[in-house]
Amino acid sequence: MNVTEEAAAAVESRREELTALANDIWERPEPALEETYAAGRIAGVLRDRGFDVTVGAGGLETAIVARYGDEGPVVGTMGEYDALPGMSQRRAANRDPVEQGAPGHGCGHNLFGVGSLGGALAVADLIDDGLAGSVVYVGTPAEEKGGGKTYLVRAGIFDGLDAVVSWHPGWYNAPTKGACLAVNGYEVTFEGVSSHAAAAPEAGRSALDGLQLFHTGVEYMREHVPDPVRIHYVVTEGGDAPNVVPPEATGEILVRAPDRDLVESVSERVLDAAEGAALMADVDVDVTQTTGLHGVQPNETLGDAIRETMADLGPFEVDDAETAAGLRDSLGDVESALAELPSDAREKAREADYFTDPIDATDAGETGSYSTDSGEVSQVVPLGRFTAATWPVGTPAHSWQAVAASGTTGVDGACYASKVIGATLGRLIADDDLRAAATAEFESRREGPYEPPMPEDADLYDLLDVERRPVEEA
Ligand SMILES: [Zn+2]
């Protein structure tokens, strides 16, 4: 069988169903851990197709683990489906929220979840046609906040998989070959004693003093950390009125670096600074770790396999040219985004509303200045990643244009992603040498056994202050 052609045909046979589902999830945007509708719909489709489905995996109600096939190599893909708070936007080429302040799919995760679903369904078809292997769809909640995959990896969800191919919406088609930054996040709360700030200041102890001294300490520390370290913070609570000595003050802080060891050692110093600040202000301090992620361990073997699949598939057309042009126009000058591309691709992309020619990875050998919970997965299984052109040229993630495109023209890119995933996973099942090469690269890059970056008792529902709600399958 020609795996790529068959996978592409399998996706085409479901184009309408996938499009309707992606649009439906777009219309009901749900933030991190609240993705009960999306998870229910996706799980329902998998169950109807004969997958063995578990909803609520790894302690996360909206996680899905669905498996098809019971022999041979086991390959997998991941789908995200959480939306972003405050990003509500209509299907329009101007900024126009459906509901002010409501969530919206600014990162295209409605496409992400459904695009990966289309890939897994295509592999199931290949298995029915005689391909000896198994496929797993892992629905991974809470990517935008909390790093849900940390909890799924910790629970062993990815154990036993030979390889995973995943993707993210973007505005060009290319494998992702680079690494990115590991991160720790903390909520730091200072507790003091309130008093009248004019009449009895000596009776008070300012929690805000503690927080400000902490941040001052961090600023001095900045000079004495290795170059790639990034530290950033915000104040989330700093008191209510200037005539009251603030009894409580809270901040959130992130520490990023290319490897976990550096993140851990700098984090330790940052938390020492919080202790020192509390001592100076004569207040108490309480620290909760909110985030812990590894950087992505690249797998160039899988990146190359994805690139070959893309070359076989070629570019694709976007159906709704008018919407594409309107959204592209609304972006205006996108030169700084275009700088990411090699010069020949840049010329072509500059003239287009959508740029769908497959290109080589733009980040090979580099460490991107971002973090993703896909990093966790890459520590326990060979992970291939790519970007697919779901958005007009130059569209930044988390923009209203990304929301609008994710509910309109974006489905064409999502179906393309389904084909790339289906075909690449099919080839991985069929090709023992390719699988072995991906595993060998994974082992050679590995620094040691996986160590969960979050404390054992960390509970994501508590951390995000979200009520635990079970999924009802549709
Ligand atoms: Zn995203």
Tab-separated table of C-alpha atoms and ligand atoms in Angstrom:
chain	number	residue	atom	x	y	z
A	1	MET	CA	0.000	0.000	0.000
A	2	ASN	CA	1.055	3.607	-0.544
A	3	VAL	CA	0.681	4.784	3.027
A	4	THR	CA	0.744	8.513	2.244
A	5	GLU	CA	-1.891	8.281	-0.496
A	6	GLU	CA	-4.147	6.074	1.588
A	7	ALA	CA	-3.840	8.292	4.658
A	8	ALA	CA	-4.627	11.372	2.551
A	9	ALA	CA	-7.672	9.636	1.050
A	10	ALA	CA	-8.858	8.602	4.506
A	11	VAL	CA	-8.713	12.254	5.632
A	12	GLU	CA	-10.522	13.449	2.483
A	13	SER	CA	-13.317	10.964	3.169
A	14	ARG	CA	-13.914	12.686	6.508
A	15	ARG	CA	-13.260	16.296	5.519
A	16	GLU	CA	-16.856	17.376	6.151
A	17	GLU	CA	-17.068	15.642	9.506
A	18	LEU	CA	-13.716	17.058	10.678
A	19	THR	CA	-14.642	20.553	9.477
A	20	ALA	CA	-17.982	20.472	11.298
A	21	LEU	CA	-16.367	19.253	14.504
A	22	ALA	CA	-13.580	21.883	14.429
A	23	ASN	CA	-16.191	24.619	13.861
A	24	ASP	CA	-18.401	23.259	16.601
A	25	ILE	CA	-15.569	23.297	19.172
A	26	TRP	CA	-14.587	26.785	17.970
A	27	GLU	CA	-18.110	27.980	18.746
A	28	ARG	CA	-17.897	26.664	22.318
A	29	PRO	CA	-14.457	27.813	23.485
A	30	GLU	CA	-13.516	26.326	26.871
A	31	PRO	CA	-10.441	27.366	28.869
A	32	ALA	CA	-7.908	25.033	30.506
A	33	LEU	CA	-9.413	22.054	32.372
A	34	GLU	CA	-12.935	23.161	31.428
A	35	GLU	CA	-12.844	21.510	27.988
A	36	THR	CA	-15.650	19.089	28.779
A	37	TYR	CA	-17.625	19.692	25.577
A	38	ALA	CA	-14.618	19.341	23.263
A	39	ALA	CA	-13.316	16.253	25.056
A	40	GLY	CA	-16.761	14.659	24.975
A	41	ARG	CA	-17.194	15.246	21.245
A	42	ILE	CA	-13.734	13.987	20.320
A	43	ALA	CA	-14.005	10.937	22.592
A	44	GLY	CA	-17.397	10.139	21.041
A	45	VAL	CA	-15.958	10.134	17.514
A	46	LEU	CA	-13.094	7.860	18.591
A	47	ARG	CA	-15.442	5.440	20.338
A	48	ASP	CA	-17.758	5.296	17.318
A	49	ARG	CA	-14.775	4.379	15.161
A	50	GLY	CA	-13.946	1.436	17.433
A	51	PHE	CA	-11.160	2.936	19.535
A	52	ASP	CA	-10.784	1.732	23.111
A	53	VAL	CA	-11.412	5.062	24.884
A	54	THR	CA	-10.619	6.249	28.400
A	55	VAL	CA	-11.834	9.717	29.358
A	56	GLY	CA	-10.395	11.255	32.496
A	57	ALA	CA	-6.879	9.829	32.182
A	58	GLY	CA	-4.037	10.789	34.497
A	59	GLY	CA	-6.331	12.492	37.011
A	60	LEU	CA	-7.493	15.085	34.457
A	61	GLU	CA	-11.217	14.749	33.692
A	62	THR	CA	-10.856	16.206	30.185
A	63	ALA	CA	-7.919	14.030	29.132
A	64	ILE	CA	-8.505	11.265	26.573
A	65	VAL	CA	-6.512	8.119	25.872
A	66	ALA	CA	-7.904	6.215	22.887
A	67	ARG	CA	-6.276	3.197	21.294
A	68	TYR	CA	-6.947	1.313	18.079
A	69	GLY	CA	-5.243	-1.970	17.232
A	70	ASP	CA	-3.689	-4.513	19.541
A	71	GLU	CA	-0.510	-5.596	17.834
A	72	GLY	CA	2.758	-4.369	16.379
A	73	PRO	CA	4.417	-1.004	16.906
A	74	VAL	CA	2.403	1.584	18.840
A	75	VAL	CA	2.428	5.128	17.489
A	76	GLY	CA	0.573	8.118	18.849
A	77	THR	CA	-0.558	11.663	18.372
A	78	MET	CA	-1.754	14.396	20.727
A	79	GLY	CA	-4.647	16.823	20.551
A	80	GLU	CA	-5.140	20.019	22.530
A	81	TYR	CA	-8.538	21.719	22.709
A	82	ASP	CA	-8.391	24.454	25.349
A	83	ALA	CA	-9.194	28.083	24.525
A	84	LEU	CA	-7.727	31.377	25.752
A	85	PRO	CA	-9.508	33.631	28.267
A	86	GLY	CA	-10.627	37.002	26.893
A	87	MET	CA	-10.007	36.164	23.220
A	88	SER	CA	-13.612	36.018	22.035
A	89	GLN	CA	-13.872	36.970	18.352
A	90	ARG	CA	-16.391	36.590	15.530
A	91	ARG	CA	-15.720	35.072	12.138
A	92	ALA	CA	-14.883	38.518	10.762
A	93	ALA	CA	-11.931	40.418	9.303
A	94	ASN	CA	-12.106	43.121	11.978
A	95	ARG	CA	-11.782	42.984	15.768
A	96	ASP	CA	-15.280	42.048	16.944
A	97	PRO	CA	-15.801	39.870	20.021
A	98	VAL	CA	-18.787	37.508	20.192
A	99	GLU	CA	-18.868	38.330	23.888
A	100	GLN	CA	-16.517	40.829	25.518
A	101	GLY	CA	-14.149	39.061	27.916
A	102	ALA	CA	-15.246	35.538	26.939
A	103	PRO	CA	-12.713	32.904	25.828
A	104	GLY	CA	-11.741	32.275	22.204
A	105	HIS	CA	-9.560	29.932	20.164
A	106	GLY	CA	-6.603	32.293	19.733
A	107	CYS	CA	-4.130	29.436	19.560
A	108	GLY	CA	-6.237	27.335	17.187
A	109	HIS	CA	-6.568	24.434	19.581
A	110	ASN	CA	-9.989	23.570	18.100
A	111	LEU	CA	-7.999	22.774	14.940
A	112	PHE	CA	-5.205	21.114	16.912
A	113	GLY	CA	-7.513	18.616	18.651
A	114	VAL	CA	-9.497	17.818	15.510
A	115	GLY	CA	-6.506	17.793	13.127
A	116	SER	CA	-4.791	15.182	15.290
A	117	LEU	CA	-8.065	13.273	15.526
A	118	GLY	CA	-8.211	13.093	11.713
A	119	GLY	CA	-4.660	11.711	11.723
A	120	ALA	CA	-5.485	8.997	14.266
A	121	LEU	CA	-8.645	8.001	12.365
A	122	ALA	CA	-6.614	7.729	9.148
A	123	VAL	CA	-4.156	5.359	10.841
A	124	ALA	CA	-7.084	3.247	12.085
A	125	ASP	CA	-8.190	2.924	8.434
A	126	LEU	CA	-4.662	1.873	7.442
A	127	ILE	CA	-4.685	-0.741	10.210
A	128	ASP	CA	-7.993	-2.106	8.890
A	129	ASP	CA	-6.350	-2.349	5.484
A	130	GLY	CA	-3.621	-4.584	6.839
A	131	LEU	CA	-1.009	-2.348	8.445
A	132	ALA	CA	0.195	-4.297	11.516
A	133	GLY	CA	0.319	-1.759	14.307
A	134	SER	CA	-1.632	0.292	16.827
A	135	VAL	CA	-2.412	3.985	17.165
A	136	VAL	CA	-3.115	6.041	20.270
A	137	TYR	CA	-4.821	9.457	20.415
A	138	VAL	CA	-3.989	11.337	23.584
A	139	GLY	CA	-6.253	14.297	24.288
A	140	THR	CA	-4.157	16.650	26.400
A	141	PRO	CA	-6.039	19.322	28.386
A	142	ALA	CA	-4.820	22.561	29.867
A	143	GLU	CA	-1.959	23.478	27.538
A	144	GLU	CA	-2.502	27.234	27.805
A	145	LYS	CA	-2.391	27.168	31.587
A	146	GLY	CA	-0.908	24.631	33.940
A	147	GLY	CA	0.906	22.300	31.560
A	148	GLY	CA	-1.522	19.367	31.553
A	149	LYS	CA	0.932	17.032	29.825
A	150	THR	CA	3.172	17.122	32.909
A	151	TYR	CA	0.433	15.244	34.758
A	152	LEU	CA	-0.217	12.798	31.912
A	153	VAL	CA	3.469	11.934	31.570
A	154	ARG	CA	3.753	11.553	35.336
A	155	ALA	CA	0.837	9.086	35.194
A	156	GLY	CA	2.646	7.001	32.560
A	157	ILE	CA	0.145	7.690	29.760
A	158	PHE	CA	2.896	7.741	27.116
A	159	ASP	CA	4.731	4.637	28.349
A	160	GLY	CA	5.018	1.926	25.730
A	161	LEU	CA	4.594	4.214	22.722
A	162	ASP	CA	7.258	3.867	20.016
A	163	ALA	CA	6.858	7.390	18.644
A	164	VAL	CA	4.512	10.373	18.766
A	165	VAL	CA	3.851	12.903	15.998
A	166	SER	CA	2.206	16.155	17.000
A	167	TRP	CA	1.738	19.623	15.529
A	168	HIS	CA	0.607	23.157	16.186
A	169	PRO	CA	-1.402	25.638	14.123
A	170	GLY	CA	0.680	28.342	12.475
A	171	TRP	CA	1.029	30.067	9.092
A	172	TYR	CA	3.443	27.813	7.201
A	173	ASN	CA	4.063	24.097	6.742
A	174	ALA	CA	7.342	22.906	8.257
A	175	PRO	CA	8.685	20.387	10.724
A	176	THR	CA	9.781	21.798	14.088
A	177	LYS	CA	13.277	20.574	14.853
A	178	GLY	CA	14.460	22.904	17.587
A	179	ALA	CA	14.553	22.698	21.355
A	180	CYS	CA	12.956	25.211	23.712
A	181	LEU	CA	13.244	26.384	27.300
A	182	ALA	CA	12.468	24.459	30.480
A	183	VAL	CA	10.525	26.447	33.055
A	184	ASN	CA	9.466	26.573	36.689
A	185	GLY	CA	6.661	28.841	37.854
A	186	TYR	CA	5.817	29.876	41.403
A	187	GLU	CA	3.116	31.773	43.204
A	188	VAL	CA	4.761	33.678	46.042
A	189	THR	CA	2.511	35.090	48.768
A	190	PHE	CA	3.729	37.357	51.562
A	191	GLU	CA	1.658	37.724	54.714
A	192	GLY	CA	2.049	40.642	57.113
A	193	VAL	CA	-0.061	42.603	59.552
A	194	SER	CA	-2.457	45.345	58.523
A	195	SER	CA	-2.713	48.650	60.385
A	196	HIS	CA	-3.611	52.273	59.660
A	197	ALA	CA	-0.774	53.400	57.431
A	198	ALA	CA	-0.774	56.962	58.884
A	199	ALA	CA	-2.054	56.527	62.434
A	200	ALA	CA	-0.249	53.339	63.437
A	201	PRO	CA	2.336	52.303	60.820
A	202	GLU	CA	4.591	50.869	63.519
A	203	ALA	CA	1.886	48.299	64.317
A	204	GLY	CA	1.831	47.013	60.745
A	205	ARG	CA	4.117	44.762	58.715
A	206	SER	CA	3.708	45.261	54.958
A	207	ALA	CA	3.363	42.149	52.826
A	208	LEU	CA	3.865	44.426	49.815
A	209	ASP	CA	7.273	45.464	51.204
A	210	GLY	CA	8.184	41.779	51.225
A	211	LEU	CA	7.073	41.315	47.622
A	212	GLN	CA	8.875	44.444	46.408
A	213	LEU	CA	12.084	43.518	48.218
A	214	PHE	CA	11.824	40.056	46.669
A	215	HIS	CA	11.583	41.546	43.187
A	216	THR	CA	14.466	43.897	43.941
A	217	GLY	CA	16.540	40.889	44.973
A	218	VAL	CA	15.661	39.153	41.724
A	219	GLU	CA	16.733	42.232	39.739
A	220	TYR	CA	20.171	42.193	41.412
A	221	MET	CA	20.391	38.451	40.797
A	222	ARG	CA	19.802	38.922	37.067
A	223	GLU	CA	23.402	40.069	36.571
A	224	HIS	CA	24.749	36.873	38.077
A	225	VAL	CA	22.890	34.137	36.253
A	226	PRO	CA	24.063	32.452	33.028
A	227	ASP	CA	23.076	34.203	29.815
A	228	PRO	CA	20.194	32.056	28.562
A	229	VAL	CA	18.245	32.333	31.835
A	230	ARG	CA	14.998	34.305	31.647
A	231	ILE	CA	13.174	35.494	34.784
A	232	HIS	CA	9.857	37.349	34.635
A	233	TYR	CA	7.214	38.223	37.187
A	234	VAL	CA	3.960	40.044	37.852
A	235	VAL	CA	2.191	41.351	40.953
A	236	THR	CA	-1.269	39.811	41.190
A	237	GLU	CA	-2.210	41.263	44.569
A	238	GLY	CA	-0.567	44.241	46.214
A	239	GLY	CA	-3.066	45.615	48.716
A	240	ASP	CA	-6.340	47.505	48.448
A	241	ALA	CA	-5.776	51.052	49.655
A	242	PRO	CA	-2.672	53.130	50.434
A	243	ASN	CA	-3.943	54.029	53.903
A	244	VAL	CA	-3.938	50.344	54.920
A	245	VAL	CA	-0.661	48.520	55.435
A	246	PRO	CA	-1.148	45.573	53.012
A	247	PRO	CA	-1.544	42.351	54.998
A	248	GLU	CA	-1.203	40.188	51.896
A	249	ALA	CA	0.692	40.513	48.623
A	250	THR	CA	1.092	37.933	45.907
A	251	GLY	CA	3.206	37.624	42.790
A	252	GLU	CA	3.833	35.053	40.095
A	253	ILE	CA	7.310	34.404	38.782
A	254	LEU	CA	8.744	32.254	35.993
A	255	VAL	CA	12.316	30.981	35.674
A	256	ARG	CA	13.360	29.654	32.256
A	257	ALA	CA	16.570	28.097	30.958
A	258	PRO	CA	17.541	25.525	28.308
A	259	ASP	CA	17.872	22.666	30.809
A	260	ARG	CA	16.166	21.540	34.001
A	261	ASP	CA	19.346	21.639	36.097
A	262	LEU	CA	19.841	25.335	35.425
A	263	VAL	CA	16.159	26.070	36.002
A	264	GLU	CA	16.343	24.226	39.328
A	265	SER	CA	19.517	25.919	40.540
A	266	VAL	CA	18.337	29.443	39.635
A	267	SER	CA	14.883	28.695	41.096
A	268	GLU	CA	16.524	27.775	44.373
A	269	ARG	CA	18.272	31.143	44.500
A	270	VAL	CA	15.058	32.954	43.561
A	271	LEU	CA	13.211	31.262	46.412
A	272	ASP	CA	16.064	32.106	48.785
A	273	ALA	CA	15.557	35.741	47.780
A	274	ALA	CA	11.876	35.419	48.756
A	275	GLU	CA	12.900	34.100	52.178
A	276	GLY	CA	15.395	36.926	52.582
A	277	ALA	CA	12.807	39.513	51.592
A	278	ALA	CA	10.357	38.116	54.140
A	279	LEU	CA	13.040	38.398	56.808
A	280	MET	CA	13.756	42.027	55.860
A	281	ALA	CA	10.071	43.009	55.906
A	282	ASP	CA	9.341	40.928	59.017
A	283	VAL	CA	6.530	39.082	57.254
A	284	ASP	CA	5.844	35.456	56.336
A	285	VAL	CA	6.210	33.987	52.890
A	286	ASP	CA	4.478	31.029	51.281
A	287	VAL	CA	5.572	29.518	47.966
A	288	THR	CA	3.563	27.212	45.686
A	289	GLN	CA	5.037	25.758	42.532
A	290	THR	CA	2.505	26.289	39.736
A	291	THR	CA	4.429	25.168	36.663
A	292	GLY	CA	7.254	22.757	35.922
A	293	LEU	CA	8.239	21.812	32.389
A	294	HIS	CA	11.160	20.286	30.565
A	295	GLY	CA	12.275	21.847	27.307
A	296	VAL	CA	11.612	19.882	24.133
A	297	GLN	CA	14.151	17.212	23.312
A	298	PRO	CA	14.279	17.424	19.512
A	299	ASN	CA	14.066	14.395	17.246
A	300	GLU	CA	15.450	15.313	13.825
A	301	THR	CA	14.802	11.815	12.476
A	302	LEU	CA	11.085	12.347	12.972
A	303	GLY	CA	11.398	15.935	11.727
A	304	ASP	CA	12.905	14.602	8.482
A	305	ALA	CA	10.172	11.967	8.181
A	306	ILE	CA	7.535	14.681	8.559
A	307	ARG	CA	9.303	16.811	5.938
A	308	GLU	CA	9.269	13.869	3.494
A	309	THR	CA	5.558	13.337	4.081
A	310	MET	CA	4.962	17.041	3.425
A	311	ALA	CA	6.956	16.826	0.179
A	312	ASP	CA	4.817	13.862	-0.933
A	313	LEU	CA	1.591	15.674	-0.073
A	314	GLY	CA	2.609	18.974	-1.672
A	315	PRO	CA	0.858	22.300	-0.976
A	316	PHE	CA	-2.895	22.650	-0.447
A	317	GLU	CA	-5.547	25.156	-1.449
A	318	VAL	CA	-7.578	27.263	0.958
A	319	ASP	CA	-11.265	27.104	0.031
A	320	ASP	CA	-12.514	30.478	1.209
A	321	ALA	CA	-10.155	32.879	-0.581
A	322	GLU	CA	-12.187	35.958	0.323
A	323	THR	CA	-11.970	35.404	4.082
A	324	ALA	CA	-8.284	34.528	3.734
A	325	ALA	CA	-7.611	37.809	1.901
A	326	GLY	CA	-9.609	39.878	4.402
A	327	LEU	CA	-7.744	38.458	7.379
A	328	ARG	CA	-4.379	38.764	5.655
A	329	ASP	CA	-5.104	42.451	4.880
A	330	SER	CA	-6.041	43.147	8.485
A	331	LEU	CA	-2.545	42.087	9.601
A	332	GLY	CA	-0.854	44.844	7.599
A	333	ASP	CA	2.933	44.667	7.565
A	334	VAL	CA	4.196	41.167	8.444
A	335	GLU	CA	7.875	41.619	7.490
A	336	SER	CA	9.165	40.754	10.954
A	337	ALA	CA	7.247	37.459	10.869
A	338	LEU	CA	8.461	36.729	7.342
A	339	ALA	CA	12.057	37.033	8.567
A	340	GLU	CA	11.606	33.545	10.046
A	341	LEU	CA	11.514	32.022	6.560
A	342	PRO	CA	14.400	31.248	4.182
A	343	SER	CA	14.648	33.989	1.523
A	344	ASP	CA	13.049	32.125	-1.426
A	345	ALA	CA	10.056	31.115	0.709
A	346	ARG	CA	9.856	34.656	2.090
A	347	GLU	CA	9.436	36.109	-1.423
A	348	LYS	CA	6.593	33.741	-2.193
A	349	ALA	CA	4.873	34.084	1.195
A	350	ARG	CA	4.973	37.900	0.954
A	351	GLU	CA	2.707	37.789	-2.110
A	352	ALA	CA	0.262	35.212	-0.706
A	353	ASP	CA	-2.677	35.225	1.693
A	354	TYR	CA	-1.874	31.645	2.670
A	355	PHE	CA	1.532	30.064	2.160
A	356	THR	CA	1.216	26.279	1.919
A	357	ASP	CA	4.409	25.154	0.167
A	358	PRO	CA	6.164	22.808	2.591
A	359	ILE	CA	9.516	24.175	3.780
A	360	ASP	CA	12.408	22.870	5.871
A	361	ALA	CA	12.460	23.417	9.622
A	362	THR	CA	13.158	27.065	10.461
A	363	ASP	CA	14.602	26.233	13.897
A	364	ALA	CA	16.946	23.251	13.425
A	365	GLY	CA	19.732	23.273	16.013
A	366	GLU	CA	18.220	26.226	17.860
A	367	THR	CA	16.646	26.652	21.286
A	368	GLY	CA	13.475	28.695	20.934
A	369	SER	CA	12.605	31.288	23.607
A	370	TYR	CA	9.350	29.601	24.601
A	371	SER	CA	8.180	26.689	26.713
A	372	THR	CA	5.605	24.018	25.959
A	373	ASP	CA	4.271	21.042	27.860
A	374	SER	CA	5.087	18.950	24.787
A	375	GLY	CA	8.577	19.110	26.299
A	376	GLU	CA	7.422	16.607	28.924
A	377	VAL	CA	6.311	14.122	26.277
A	378	SER	CA	9.611	14.486	24.414
A	379	GLN	CA	11.441	13.281	27.542
A	380	VAL	CA	9.746	9.863	27.539
A	381	VAL	CA	9.077	9.063	23.858
A	382	PRO	CA	10.554	10.144	20.497
A	383	LEU	CA	8.441	13.178	19.542
A	384	GLY	CA	8.147	14.626	16.043
A	385	ARG	CA	6.568	18.073	15.752
A	386	PHE	CA	5.427	20.345	12.957
A	387	THR	CA	3.585	23.544	12.164
A	388	ALA	CA	0.744	23.604	9.646
A	389	ALA	CA	-0.598	26.624	7.754
A	390	THR	CA	-3.967	27.120	9.416
A	391	TRP	CA	-3.680	30.925	9.480
A	392	PRO	CA	-2.917	33.656	6.912
A	393	VAL	CA	0.732	34.594	6.348
A	394	GLY	CA	2.314	36.235	9.383
A	395	THR	CA	-0.603	35.703	11.798
A	396	PRO	CA	0.683	35.756	15.383
A	397	ALA	CA	-0.714	33.166	17.791
A	398	HIS	CA	-3.023	34.649	20.448
A	399	SER	CA	-4.264	37.380	18.086
A	400	TRP	CA	-7.894	38.005	17.103
A	401	GLN	CA	-6.962	37.124	13.529
A	402	ALA	CA	-5.839	33.690	14.768
A	403	VAL	CA	-9.250	33.243	16.424
A	404	ALA	CA	-11.134	34.290	13.290
A	405	ALA	CA	-9.028	32.097	10.992
A	406	SER	CA	-9.327	29.117	13.355
A	407	GLY	CA	-13.105	29.263	12.860
A	408	THR	CA	-13.024	29.718	9.077
A	409	THR	CA	-10.147	29.064	6.668
A	410	GLY	CA	-8.127	27.209	9.314
A	411	VAL	CA	-9.870	23.877	8.808
A	412	ASP	CA	-8.062	23.382	5.490
A	413	GLY	CA	-4.749	23.487	7.362
A	414	ALA	CA	-6.132	21.187	10.038
A	415	CYS	CA	-7.077	18.589	7.414
A	416	TYR	CA	-3.596	18.945	5.969
A	417	ALA	CA	-2.199	18.293	9.466
A	418	SER	CA	-4.411	15.180	9.668
A	419	LYS	CA	-2.794	13.910	6.477
A	420	VAL	CA	0.745	14.651	7.674
A	421	ILE	CA	0.077	12.859	10.978
A	422	GLY	CA	-1.767	9.903	9.441
A	423	ALA	CA	0.838	9.327	6.753
A	424	THR	CA	3.885	9.814	8.997
A	425	LEU	CA	2.490	7.524	11.712
A	426	GLY	CA	1.563	4.969	9.026
A	427	ARG	CA	5.110	5.075	7.689
A	428	LEU	CA	6.470	4.692	11.218
A	429	ILE	CA	4.429	1.517	11.705
A	430	ALA	CA	5.476	0.139	8.317
A	431	ASP	CA	9.164	1.077	8.452
A	432	ASP	CA	11.153	-0.719	11.172
A	433	ASP	CA	14.357	1.151	10.268
A	434	LEU	CA	12.708	4.561	10.589
A	435	ARG	CA	11.343	3.654	14.008
A	436	ALA	CA	14.696	2.286	15.133
A	437	ALA	CA	16.477	5.460	13.967
A	438	ALA	CA	14.006	7.680	15.867
A	439	THR	CA	14.511	5.583	19.009
A	440	ALA	CA	18.310	5.643	18.648
A	441	GLU	CA	18.290	9.448	18.379
A	442	PHE	CA	15.962	9.675	21.364
A	443	GLU	CA	18.303	7.516	23.476
A	444	SER	CA	21.424	9.390	22.378
A	445	ARG	CA	19.975	12.778	23.369
A	446	ARG	CA	18.540	11.582	26.636
A	447	GLU	CA	20.132	12.999	29.765
A	448	GLY	CA	18.872	10.344	32.186
A	449	PRO	CA	15.686	8.859	33.578
A	450	TYR	CA	12.636	11.116	33.540
A	451	GLU	CA	12.163	13.176	36.660
A	452	PRO	CA	8.765	14.846	37.089
A	453	PRO	CA	9.279	18.619	37.368
A	454	MET	CA	6.280	19.154	39.647
A	455	PRO	CA	5.911	18.080	43.295
A	456	GLU	CA	4.205	14.710	43.678
A	457	ASP	CA	1.151	16.130	45.454
A	458	ALA	CA	0.544	18.945	42.967
A	459	ASP	CA	-3.105	19.020	41.857
A	460	LEU	CA	-3.830	21.003	38.729
A	461	TYR	CA	-7.467	21.691	39.671
A	462	ASP	CA	-6.312	23.305	42.918
A	463	LEU	CA	-3.572	25.254	41.173
A	464	LEU	CA	-5.883	26.646	38.487
A	465	ASP	CA	-8.784	26.987	40.918
A	466	VAL	CA	-11.094	25.096	38.570
A	467	GLU	CA	-13.914	22.885	39.748
A	468	ARG	CA	-13.509	19.220	38.773
A	469	ARG	CA	-16.285	18.410	36.296
A	470	PRO	CA	-16.600	15.037	34.523
A	471	VAL	CA	-17.022	14.811	30.754
A	472	GLU	CA	-20.329	13.771	29.255
A	473	GLU	CA	-19.773	12.066	25.961
A	474	ALA	CA	-21.925	13.311	23.111
B	1	ZN	ZN	-1.129	26.614	21.389
